[in-house]
Amino acid sequence: MRSNIFDQANQVTQTRERWSLQSSKMLRVGFGADVLAAKGAMVAYQGQFEFKHEGAGSVSNFLKRAVTNEGGQMMRVTGQGEVYFAQDNHNVFTLQLEGDAITINTRSLLAFDADLQWKITTIGNAGMLAGGLFNLEVAGHGTAAVTCHGTPLVLDCSQQPTFVDPQAAVCWSAGLQPALKNDMKLGALIGRGSGEAFQLAFHGPGFVVVQPSEGRAVVPG
């Protein structure tokens, strides 16, 4: 059989690296140690694996998860071989943590080493609002992978205040403490708002990664 689908560019990239991008949109992880990943992110695997729902890990995380459902859609991947992860044809980026930490919008989370410490974080005055206002902080030594809908932009928050749509924020320095900025006016209540009622406000030493998309629409339950 002949087809350009068999071109070398579409073949598996052989590597001894545990985490490797097979393309800009697909990640390969070689096992070893367990990985925590977003549920539904596995697209293929070779070898023997188990995929199990990952528990909350702590009472604090359990309570936040019960209220917000954030961080609740993770699975633990255990086995030997290699697993391929992807999400909605989004671009994939890996982050090598070297004793530091990063906060990830759970909508952008793809996978991370299970040995990393993780906790669900909230944004101070966000209350019960949805849309990336409850996030996941990972810390330690290991690798995490995030997805981005389009080409990301990295903004330096140290020079001046930076405001980001909650749906567009991919991840940011864990040392930053974003606040919720509310621009909702009376007009928004009668259908004449701008559609940009809330932003995340960042200011301080660090960065925020922004995607050129507000992601999938959240349909109220």
Coordinates of N, CA and C in Angstrom, one line a residue:
M1 N 0.8 -1.2 0.0 CA 0.0 0.0 0.0 C 0.9 1.2 0.0
R2 N 0.5 2.3 -0.8 CA 1.2 3.5 -0.8 C 0.3 4.7 -0.5
S3 N 0.8 5.6 0.4 CA 0.0 6.8 0.8 C 1.0 7.7 1.4
N4 N 0.7 9.0 1.3 CA 1.6 10.0 2.0 C 1.3 10.0 3.5
I5 N 0.3 9.3 3.9 CA 0.0 9.1 5.4 C 1.2 8.4 6.0
F6 N 1.9 7.6 5.2 CA 3.1 6.9 5.8 C 4.4 7.7 5.7
D7 N 4.3 9.0 5.4 CA 5.5 9.8 5.3 C 6.3 9.7 6.7
Q8 N 7.6 9.9 6.6 CA 8.4 9.9 7.9 C 7.9 10.9 8.9
A9 N 7.4 12.0 8.5 CA 6.9 13.0 9.4 C 5.7 12.5 10.3
N10 N 5.0 11.5 9.8 CA 3.9 10.9 10.5 C 4.3 9.7 11.3
Q11 N 5.5 9.3 11.3 CA 6.0 8.1 12.1 C 6.4 8.5 13.5
V12 N 6.4 7.5 14.4 CA 6.8 7.7 15.8 C 8.3 8.2 15.8
T13 N 8.5 9.3 16.6 CA 9.9 9.8 16.8 C 10.5 9.0 17.9
Q14 N 11.6 8.2 17.6 CA 12.3 7.4 18.5 C 13.1 8.2 19.4
T15 N 13.0 8.1 20.7 CA 13.8 8.9 21.7 C 13.9 8.1 23.0
R16 N 14.9 8.4 23.8 CA 15.0 7.8 25.1 C 14.5 8.8 26.2
E17 N 14.0 9.9 25.7 CA 13.4 10.9 26.7 C 12.1 10.3 27.2
R18 N 11.8 10.5 28.5 CA 10.5 10.0 29.0 C 9.4 10.9 28.4
W19 N 9.5 12.2 28.4 CA 8.5 13.1 27.8 C 9.0 13.6 26.5
S20 N 8.2 13.4 25.4 CA 8.7 13.9 24.1 C 7.5 14.2 23.3
L21 N 7.6 15.3 22.6 CA 6.5 15.7 21.6 C 6.7 15.0 20.3
Q22 N 5.6 14.3 19.9 CA 5.6 13.6 18.7 C 5.2 14.5 17.5
S23 N 4.5 15.6 17.9 CA 4.2 16.7 17.0 C 3.8 17.9 17.9
S24 N 3.5 19.0 17.3 CA 3.1 20.1 18.1 C 1.8 19.8 18.9
K25 N 1.1 18.8 18.6 CA -0.2 18.5 19.2 C -0.3 17.2 19.9
M26 N 0.8 16.4 19.9 CA 0.7 15.1 20.6 C 1.9 14.8 21.4
L27 N 1.7 14.3 22.6 CA 2.8 14.0 23.6 C 2.9 12.5 23.8
R28 N 4.1 12.1 23.8 CA 4.4 10.7 24.2 C 5.1 10.7 25.5
V29 N 4.6 9.8 26.4 CA 5.3 9.6 27.7 C 5.7 8.1 27.8
G30 N 6.9 7.9 28.1 CA 7.4 6.5 28.4 C 7.3 6.2 29.9
F31 N 6.9 5.0 30.2 CA 6.7 4.6 31.6 C 7.7 3.6 32.0
G32 N 7.9 3.4 33.2 CA 8.1 4.0 34.5 C 7.1 4.4 35.5
A33 N 7.5 5.5 36.1 CA 6.7 6.0 37.2 C 5.3 6.5 36.7
D34 N 4.4 6.5 37.7 CA 3.0 6.9 37.3 C 2.9 8.3 36.8
V35 N 1.9 8.6 36.1 CA 1.5 9.9 35.6 C 0.1 10.2 35.9
L36 N -0.2 11.5 36.3 CA -1.6 11.9 36.4 C -1.9 12.7 35.2
A37 N -3.1 12.5 34.6 CA -3.5 13.1 33.3 C -4.9 13.5 33.4
A38 N -5.3 14.4 32.5 CA -6.7 14.8 32.3 C -7.4 13.6 31.8
K39 N -8.6 13.4 32.3 CA -9.4 12.2 31.8 C -9.8 12.5 30.4
G40 N -9.6 11.4 29.6 CA -10.0 11.5 28.2 C -8.8 12.0 27.3
A41 N -7.6 12.3 27.9 CA -6.5 12.8 27.2 C -5.7 11.7 26.5
M42 N -5.9 10.4 26.9 CA -5.1 9.3 26.2 C -5.7 9.1 24.8
V43 N -4.9 9.1 23.8 CA -5.4 8.8 22.4 C -4.8 7.4 21.9
A44 N -3.8 6.9 22.5 CA -3.2 5.6 22.1 C -2.2 5.2 23.2
Y45 N -1.9 3.9 23.2 CA -0.8 3.4 24.1 C -0.3 2.1 23.5
Q46 N 0.9 1.7 23.8 CA 1.5 0.5 23.5 C 2.1 -0.1 24.8
G47 N 1.7 -1.3 25.1 CA 2.2 -1.9 26.4 C 1.0 -2.3 27.2
Q48 N 1.3 -2.4 28.5 CA 0.2 -2.8 29.5 C 0.0 -1.7 30.5
F49 N -1.2 -1.2 30.5 CA -1.5 0.0 31.4 C -2.9 -0.2 32.1
E50 N -3.0 0.5 33.2 CA -4.2 0.7 33.9 C -4.5 2.2 34.0
F51 N -5.8 2.6 33.8 CA -6.2 4.0 33.9 C -7.3 4.0 35.0
K52 N -7.0 4.7 36.1 CA -7.9 4.8 37.2 C -8.2 6.2 37.6
H53 N -9.4 6.4 38.0 CA -9.8 7.8 38.6 C -8.8 8.1 39.7
E54 N -8.3 9.4 39.7 CA -7.5 9.8 40.8 C -8.3 10.5 41.9
G55 N -8.1 10.1 43.1 CA -8.7 10.7 44.3 C -8.3 12.1 44.6
A56 N -8.9 12.7 45.5 CA -8.6 14.1 45.9 C -7.3 14.3 46.5
G57 N -6.8 13.3 47.3 CA -5.5 13.5 47.8 C -5.4 14.1 49.2
S58 N -6.4 15.0 49.5 CA -6.4 15.6 50.9 C -7.8 16.1 51.1
V59 N -8.2 16.3 52.4 CA -9.5 16.8 52.8 C -9.8 18.1 52.1
S60 N -8.7 19.0 52.1 CA -8.9 20.4 51.5 C -9.2 20.2 50.1
N61 N -8.5 19.4 49.3 CA -8.7 19.2 47.9 C -10.1 18.6 47.7
F62 N -10.5 17.7 48.6 CA -11.8 17.0 48.4 C -12.9 18.0 48.5
L63 N -12.8 18.9 49.5 CA -13.9 19.9 49.7 C -14.0 20.8 48.5
K64 N -12.8 21.3 48.0 CA -12.8 22.2 46.9 C -13.4 21.5 45.7
R65 N -13.0 20.2 45.5 CA -13.4 19.5 44.4 C -14.9 19.2 44.4
A66 N -15.5 18.9 45.6 CA -16.9 18.7 45.7 C -17.7 19.9 45.3
V67 N -17.2 21.1 45.7 CA -17.9 22.4 45.4 C -17.7 22.8 43.9
T68 N -16.5 22.7 43.4 CA -16.2 23.3 42.1 C -16.0 22.3 41.0
N69 N -15.8 21.0 41.3 CA -15.5 20.0 40.3 C -14.1 20.2 39.6
E70 N -13.4 21.2 40.1 CA -12.0 21.4 39.5 C -11.1 20.4 40.0
G71 N -10.2 20.0 39.1 CA -9.2 18.9 39.5 C -9.8 17.6 39.7
G72 N -11.1 17.5 39.5 CA -11.8 16.2 39.7 C -11.8 15.3 38.5
Q73 N -11.3 15.8 37.4 CA -11.3 15.0 36.1 C -9.9 14.5 35.8
M74 N -9.2 13.9 36.8 CA -7.9 13.4 36.5 C -7.9 11.9 36.6
M75 N -7.0 11.2 35.9 CA -6.8 9.8 36.0 C -5.3 9.5 36.3
R76 N -5.1 8.4 37.0 CA -3.7 7.9 37.2 C -3.4 6.8 36.2
V77 N -2.3 7.0 35.6 CA -1.8 6.1 34.5 C -0.7 5.3 35.1
T78 N -0.8 3.9 35.1 CA 0.2 3.0 35.7 C 0.5 1.9 34.7
G79 N 1.8 1.6 34.5 CA 2.1 0.5 33.6 C 3.4 0.6 33.0
Q80 N 3.6 -0.2 31.9 CA 4.9 -0.3 31.2 C 4.6 -0.1 29.7
G81 N 5.4 0.7 29.1 CA 5.2 1.0 27.7 C 5.3 2.4 27.4
E82 N 4.4 2.9 26.5 CA 4.3 4.3 26.2 C 2.9 4.7 25.9
V83 N 2.5 5.9 26.4 CA 1.2 6.4 26.2 C 1.2 7.7 25.4
Y84 N 0.3 7.9 24.5 CA 0.2 9.2 23.7 C -1.0 10.0 24.2
F85 N -0.7 11.2 24.5 CA -1.7 12.1 25.0 C -2.0 13.3 24.1
A86 N -3.2 13.7 23.9 CA -3.6 14.9 23.2 C -4.9 15.4 23.7
Q87 N -5.3 16.6 23.3 CA -6.5 17.2 23.7 C -7.1 18.2 22.7
D88 N -8.1 17.8 22.0 CA -8.9 18.7 21.1 C -8.0 19.4 20.0
N89 N -7.0 18.7 19.6 CA -6.1 19.2 18.5 C -5.4 20.5 19.0
H90 N -5.2 20.7 20.3 CA -4.5 21.9 20.8 C -3.0 21.6 20.8
N91 N -2.3 22.7 20.8 CA -0.8 22.6 20.9 C -0.4 22.2 22.3
V92 N 0.6 21.4 22.4 CA 1.1 20.8 23.6 C 2.5 21.4 24.0
F93 N 2.7 21.8 25.2 CA 4.0 22.3 25.7 C 4.3 21.5 27.0
T94 N 5.6 21.2 27.2 CA 6.0 20.6 28.4 C 6.8 21.6 29.3
L95 N 6.7 21.5 30.6 CA 7.3 22.4 31.5 C 8.2 21.5 32.5
Q96 N 9.4 21.8 32.5 CA 10.3 21.0 33.4 C 10.5 21.8 34.7
L97 N 9.9 21.3 35.8 CA 10.0 21.9 37.1 C 11.3 21.4 37.8
E98 N 12.0 22.4 38.3 CA 13.3 22.1 39.0 C 13.3 22.6 40.4
G99 N 12.3 22.1 41.2 CA 12.2 22.6 42.6 C 11.3 23.8 42.7
D100 N 10.7 24.2 41.6 CA 9.8 25.4 41.6 C 8.4 24.9 41.4
A101 N 7.5 25.9 41.1 CA 6.0 25.6 41.1 C 5.4 26.4 40.0
I102 N 4.3 25.9 39.5 CA 3.5 26.7 38.5 C 2.0 26.4 38.8
T103 N 1.2 27.4 38.5 CA -0.3 27.3 38.6 C -0.8 27.1 37.2
I104 N -1.7 26.1 37.0 CA -2.2 25.7 35.7 C -3.8 25.8 35.7
N105 N -4.3 26.5 34.8 CA -5.8 26.4 34.6 C -6.1 25.0 34.2
T106 N -7.0 24.4 35.0 CA -7.3 23.0 34.8 C -7.8 22.6 33.4
R107 N -8.4 23.6 32.7 CA -8.8 23.4 31.4 C -7.6 23.1 30.4
S108 N -6.5 23.6 30.8 CA -5.3 23.5 30.0 C -4.3 22.4 30.5
L109 N -4.7 21.7 31.5 CA -3.9 20.6 32.0 C -3.9 19.4 31.1
L110 N -2.8 18.8 30.8 CA -2.7 17.6 30.0 C -2.3 16.4 30.9
A111 N -1.1 16.6 31.5 CA -0.5 15.5 32.3 C 0.6 16.0 33.1
F112 N 1.0 15.3 34.2 CA 2.2 15.6 35.0 C 2.7 14.4 35.8
D113 N 4.0 14.4 36.1 CA 4.5 13.3 36.9 C 3.8 13.2 38.2
A114 N 3.4 12.0 38.6 CA 2.6 11.8 39.8 C 3.5 12.1 41.0
D115 N 4.8 12.1 40.9 CA 5.7 12.5 42.0 C 5.6 14.0 42.4
L116 N 5.1 14.8 41.5 CA 5.0 16.2 41.8 C 3.9 16.4 42.9
Q117 N 4.1 17.4 43.7 CA 3.1 17.8 44.7 C 2.0 18.6 44.0
W118 N 0.8 18.4 44.3 CA -0.3 19.2 43.7 C -1.4 19.6 44.7
K119 N -2.0 20.7 44.4 CA -3.1 21.1 45.2 C -4.0 22.0 44.4
I120 N -5.3 22.0 44.7 CA -6.3 22.9 44.1 C -6.2 24.3 44.7
T121 N -6.1 25.3 44.0 CA -6.0 26.7 44.5 C -7.2 27.5 44.0
T122 N -7.6 28.5 44.8 CA -8.7 29.4 44.4 C -8.1 30.8 44.3
I123 N -8.8 31.6 43.6 CA -8.5 33.0 43.4 C -9.3 33.8 44.4
G124 N -8.6 34.5 45.3 CA -9.1 35.2 46.5 C -10.5 35.5 46.5
N125 N -10.9 36.5 45.6 CA -12.3 37.0 45.7 C -13.2 36.4 44.5
A126 N -12.8 35.2 44.1 CA -13.6 34.6 43.0 C -14.9 34.0 43.4
G127 N -15.0 33.6 44.7 CA -16.2 33.0 45.2 C -16.5 31.7 44.5
M128 N -17.8 31.6 44.0 CA -18.2 30.3 43.4 C -18.2 30.4 41.9
L129 N -17.6 31.4 41.3 CA -17.7 31.6 39.8 C -16.9 30.5 39.2
A130 N -17.3 30.0 38.0 CA -16.6 29.0 37.2 C -15.7 29.7 36.2
G131 N -15.0 28.9 35.4 CA -14.3 29.4 34.3 C -12.8 29.6 34.6
G132 N -12.2 28.6 35.2 CA -10.7 28.7 35.4 C -10.3 29.4 36.6
L133 N -11.3 29.7 37.6 CA -11.0 30.5 38.8 C -10.5 29.6 39.9
F134 N -10.7 28.3 39.7 CA -10.1 27.3 40.6 C -9.1 26.5 39.8
N135 N -7.9 26.5 40.2 CA -6.8 26.0 39.4 C -6.0 24.9 40.1
L136 N -4.9 24.4 39.5 CA -4.1 23.4 40.0 C -2.7 23.9 40.1
E137 N -2.1 23.8 41.3 CA -0.7 24.2 41.5 C 0.1 22.9 41.6
V138 N 1.2 22.8 40.8 CA 2.1 21.7 40.9 C 3.5 22.2 41.2
A139 N 4.2 21.4 42.0 CA 5.5 21.8 42.5 C 6.4 20.6 42.7
G140 N 7.7 20.9 42.6 CA 8.7 19.9 42.9 C 9.6 19.7 41.7
H141 N 10.1 18.5 41.5 CA 11.0 18.1 40.5 C 10.3 17.1 39.5
G142 N 10.1 17.5 38.3 CA 9.4 16.7 37.4 C 8.9 17.5 36.2
T143 N 8.0 16.8 35.4 CA 7.5 17.4 34.2 C 6.0 17.5 34.2
A144 N 5.5 18.6 33.7 CA 4.1 18.8 33.5 C 3.9 19.2 32.0
A145 N 2.7 18.9 31.5 CA 2.4 19.2 30.1 C 1.0 20.0 30.1
V146 N 1.0 21.0 29.3 CA -0.2 21.8 29.2 C -0.6 21.9 27.7
T147 N -1.8 22.3 27.5 CA -2.3 22.5 26.1 C -2.7 24.0 25.9
C148 N -2.6 24.4 24.7 CA -2.9 25.8 24.4 C -3.6 25.8 23.0
H149 N -4.8 26.5 23.0 CA -5.6 26.6 21.8 C -5.0 27.7 20.9
G150 N -4.0 27.3 20.1 CA -3.3 28.3 19.3 C -1.9 28.6 19.8
T151 N -1.3 29.6 19.3 CA 0.1 29.9 19.7 C 0.0 30.8 20.9
P152 N 0.8 30.4 22.0 CA 0.7 31.2 23.3 C 1.4 32.5 23.2
L153 N 1.0 33.3 24.1 CA 1.7 34.6 24.4 C 2.1 34.6 25.8
V154 N 3.4 34.9 26.1 CA 3.9 35.0 27.5 C 4.0 36.4 27.9
L155 N 3.3 36.8 28.9 CA 3.3 38.2 29.4 C 4.0 38.4 30.7
D156 N 4.9 39.4 30.7 CA 5.7 39.7 31.9 C 4.8 40.6 32.8
C157 N 4.5 40.1 34.0 CA 3.6 40.8 34.9 C 4.3 41.8 35.9
S158 N 5.7 41.8 35.8 CA 6.5 42.5 36.8 C 6.5 44.0 36.5
Q159 N 6.3 44.5 35.3 CA 6.4 45.9 34.9 C 5.2 46.7 35.1
Q160 N 4.0 46.1 34.9 CA 2.8 46.8 35.0 C 1.6 45.8 35.2
P161 N 0.5 46.2 35.8 CA -0.7 45.3 35.9 C -1.1 44.7 34.6
T162 N -1.4 43.4 34.7 CA -1.8 42.6 33.5 C -3.1 42.0 33.8
F163 N -4.1 42.1 32.8 CA -5.4 41.6 33.0 C -5.7 40.6 31.9
V164 N -6.2 39.4 32.3 CA -6.4 38.3 31.4 C -7.8 37.7 31.5
D165 N -8.4 37.4 30.4 CA -9.7 36.7 30.5 C -9.5 35.3 31.1
P166 N -10.3 34.9 32.1 CA -10.0 33.7 32.8 C -10.0 32.5 31.9
Q167 N -10.8 32.5 30.8 CA -10.8 31.4 29.8 C -9.5 31.3 29.0
A168 N -8.8 32.5 28.9 CA -7.6 32.5 28.0 C -6.3 32.2 28.8
A169 N -6.4 32.3 30.1 CA -5.2 32.0 30.9 C -4.8 30.5 30.9
V170 N -3.6 30.2 30.5 CA -3.2 28.8 30.4 C -2.5 28.4 31.7
C171 N -1.5 29.2 32.1 CA -0.8 28.9 33.4 C 0.0 30.2 33.8
W172 N 0.5 30.2 35.0 CA 1.2 31.4 35.5 C 2.1 31.0 36.6
S173 N 3.1 31.9 36.9 CA 4.0 31.7 38.0 C 3.2 31.5 39.3
A174 N 3.6 30.5 40.0 CA 2.9 30.2 41.3 C 3.0 31.3 42.3
G175 N 4.1 32.1 42.2 CA 4.3 33.2 43.2 C 3.3 34.3 43.0
L176 N 2.7 34.4 41.8 CA 1.7 35.4 41.6 C 0.4 35.1 42.3
Q177 N -0.3 36.1 42.8 CA -1.6 36.0 43.5 C -2.6 36.8 42.7
P178 N -3.2 36.2 41.6 CA -4.1 37.0 40.8 C -5.4 37.3 41.6
A179 N -6.0 38.4 41.3 CA -7.3 38.8 41.9 C -8.3 38.9 40.8
L180 N -9.5 38.8 41.2 CA -10.6 38.9 40.2 C -11.1 40.3 40.0
K181 N -11.0 40.8 38.8 CA -11.5 42.2 38.5 C -12.8 42.1 37.9
N182 N -13.8 42.8 38.5 CA -15.2 42.7 38.0 C -15.6 44.0 37.4
D183 N -15.8 43.9 36.0 CA -16.2 45.1 35.3 C -17.7 45.1 35.0
M184 N -18.5 44.2 35.7 CA -19.9 44.1 35.3 C -20.6 45.4 35.7
K185 N -21.4 45.9 34.8 CA -22.2 47.1 35.0 C -23.7 46.8 34.8
L186 N -24.5 47.7 35.1 CA -25.9 47.5 35.0 C -26.3 47.0 33.7
G187 N -25.7 47.6 32.6 CA -26.1 47.2 31.2 C -25.9 45.7 31.0
A188 N -25.0 45.0 31.7 CA -24.8 43.6 31.5 C -26.0 42.8 32.0
L189 N -26.7 43.4 32.9 CA -27.8 42.7 33.5 C -29.0 42.7 32.6
I190 N -29.0 43.6 31.6 CA -30.2 43.8 30.7 C -29.7 43.5 29.3
G191 N -28.6 42.7 29.1 CA -28.2 42.3 27.8 C -27.4 43.3 27.0
R192 N -26.8 44.3 27.7 CA -26.0 45.3 26.9 C -24.6 45.4 27.4
G193 N -24.1 44.2 28.0 CA -22.8 44.2 28.5 C -21.8 43.9 27.4
S194 N -20.5 44.1 27.7 CA -19.4 43.8 26.7 C -19.1 42.4 26.5
G195 N -19.5 41.5 27.4 CA -19.2 40.1 27.4 C -17.8 39.9 28.0
E196 N -17.2 40.9 28.6 CA -15.9 40.8 29.3 C -16.1 41.3 30.7
A197 N -16.9 40.6 31.5 CA -17.3 41.1 32.8 C -16.2 40.9 33.8
F198 N -15.4 39.8 33.7 CA -14.5 39.4 34.7 C -13.1 39.2 34.0
Q199 N -12.0 39.7 34.7 CA -10.7 39.4 34.3 C -9.9 39.0 35.5
L200 N -8.8 38.3 35.2 CA -7.8 38.0 36.3 C -6.7 39.1 36.2
A201 N -6.5 39.7 37.4 CA -5.5 40.8 37.5 C -4.2 40.2 38.1
F202 N -3.1 40.3 37.3 CA -1.8 39.9 37.8 C -0.9 41.1 37.9
H203 N 0.0 41.1 39.0 CA 1.0 42.1 39.1 C 2.0 41.7 40.1
G204 N 3.3 41.6 39.6 CA 4.4 41.1 40.4 C 5.4 40.3 39.6
P205 N 6.5 39.9 40.3 CA 7.5 39.2 39.5 C 6.9 37.8 39.1
G206 N 6.9 37.7 37.8 CA 6.4 36.4 37.2 C 5.8 36.6 35.8
F207 N 5.2 35.6 35.3 CA 4.6 35.6 34.0 C 3.3 34.9 34.0
V208 N 2.5 35.2 32.9 CA 1.3 34.5 32.7 C 1.2 34.1 31.2
V209 N 0.8 32.9 30.9 CA 0.8 32.4 29.5 C -0.7 32.5 29.1
V210 N -0.9 33.1 27.9 CA -2.3 33.4 27.4 C -2.4 32.7 26.1
Q211 N -3.6 32.1 25.9 CA -3.9 31.5 24.6 C -4.8 32.4 23.8
P212 N -4.7 32.4 22.4 CA -5.6 33.3 21.6 C -7.0 32.7 21.4
S213 N -7.6 32.3 22.5 CA -8.9 31.7 22.5 C -9.5 31.7 23.9
E214 N -10.8 31.8 24.0 CA -11.4 31.7 25.3 C -11.9 30.3 25.6
G215 N -11.5 29.4 24.7 CA -11.8 28.0 25.0 C -13.2 27.6 24.7
R216 N -13.6 26.4 25.2 CA -14.9 25.9 25.0 C -15.9 26.7 25.9
A217 N -17.0 27.0 25.3 CA -18.1 27.7 26.1 C -18.6 26.8 27.3
V218 N -18.8 27.5 28.4 CA -19.4 26.8 29.5 C -20.9 26.9 29.5
V219 N -21.6 25.8 29.4 CA -23.0 25.8 29.4 C -23.5 25.6 30.8
P220 N -24.3 26.6 31.3 CA -24.8 26.5 32.7 C -25.7 25.2 32.8
G221 N -25.5 24.6 34.0 CA -26.3 23.4 34.3 C -27.7 23.7 34.6

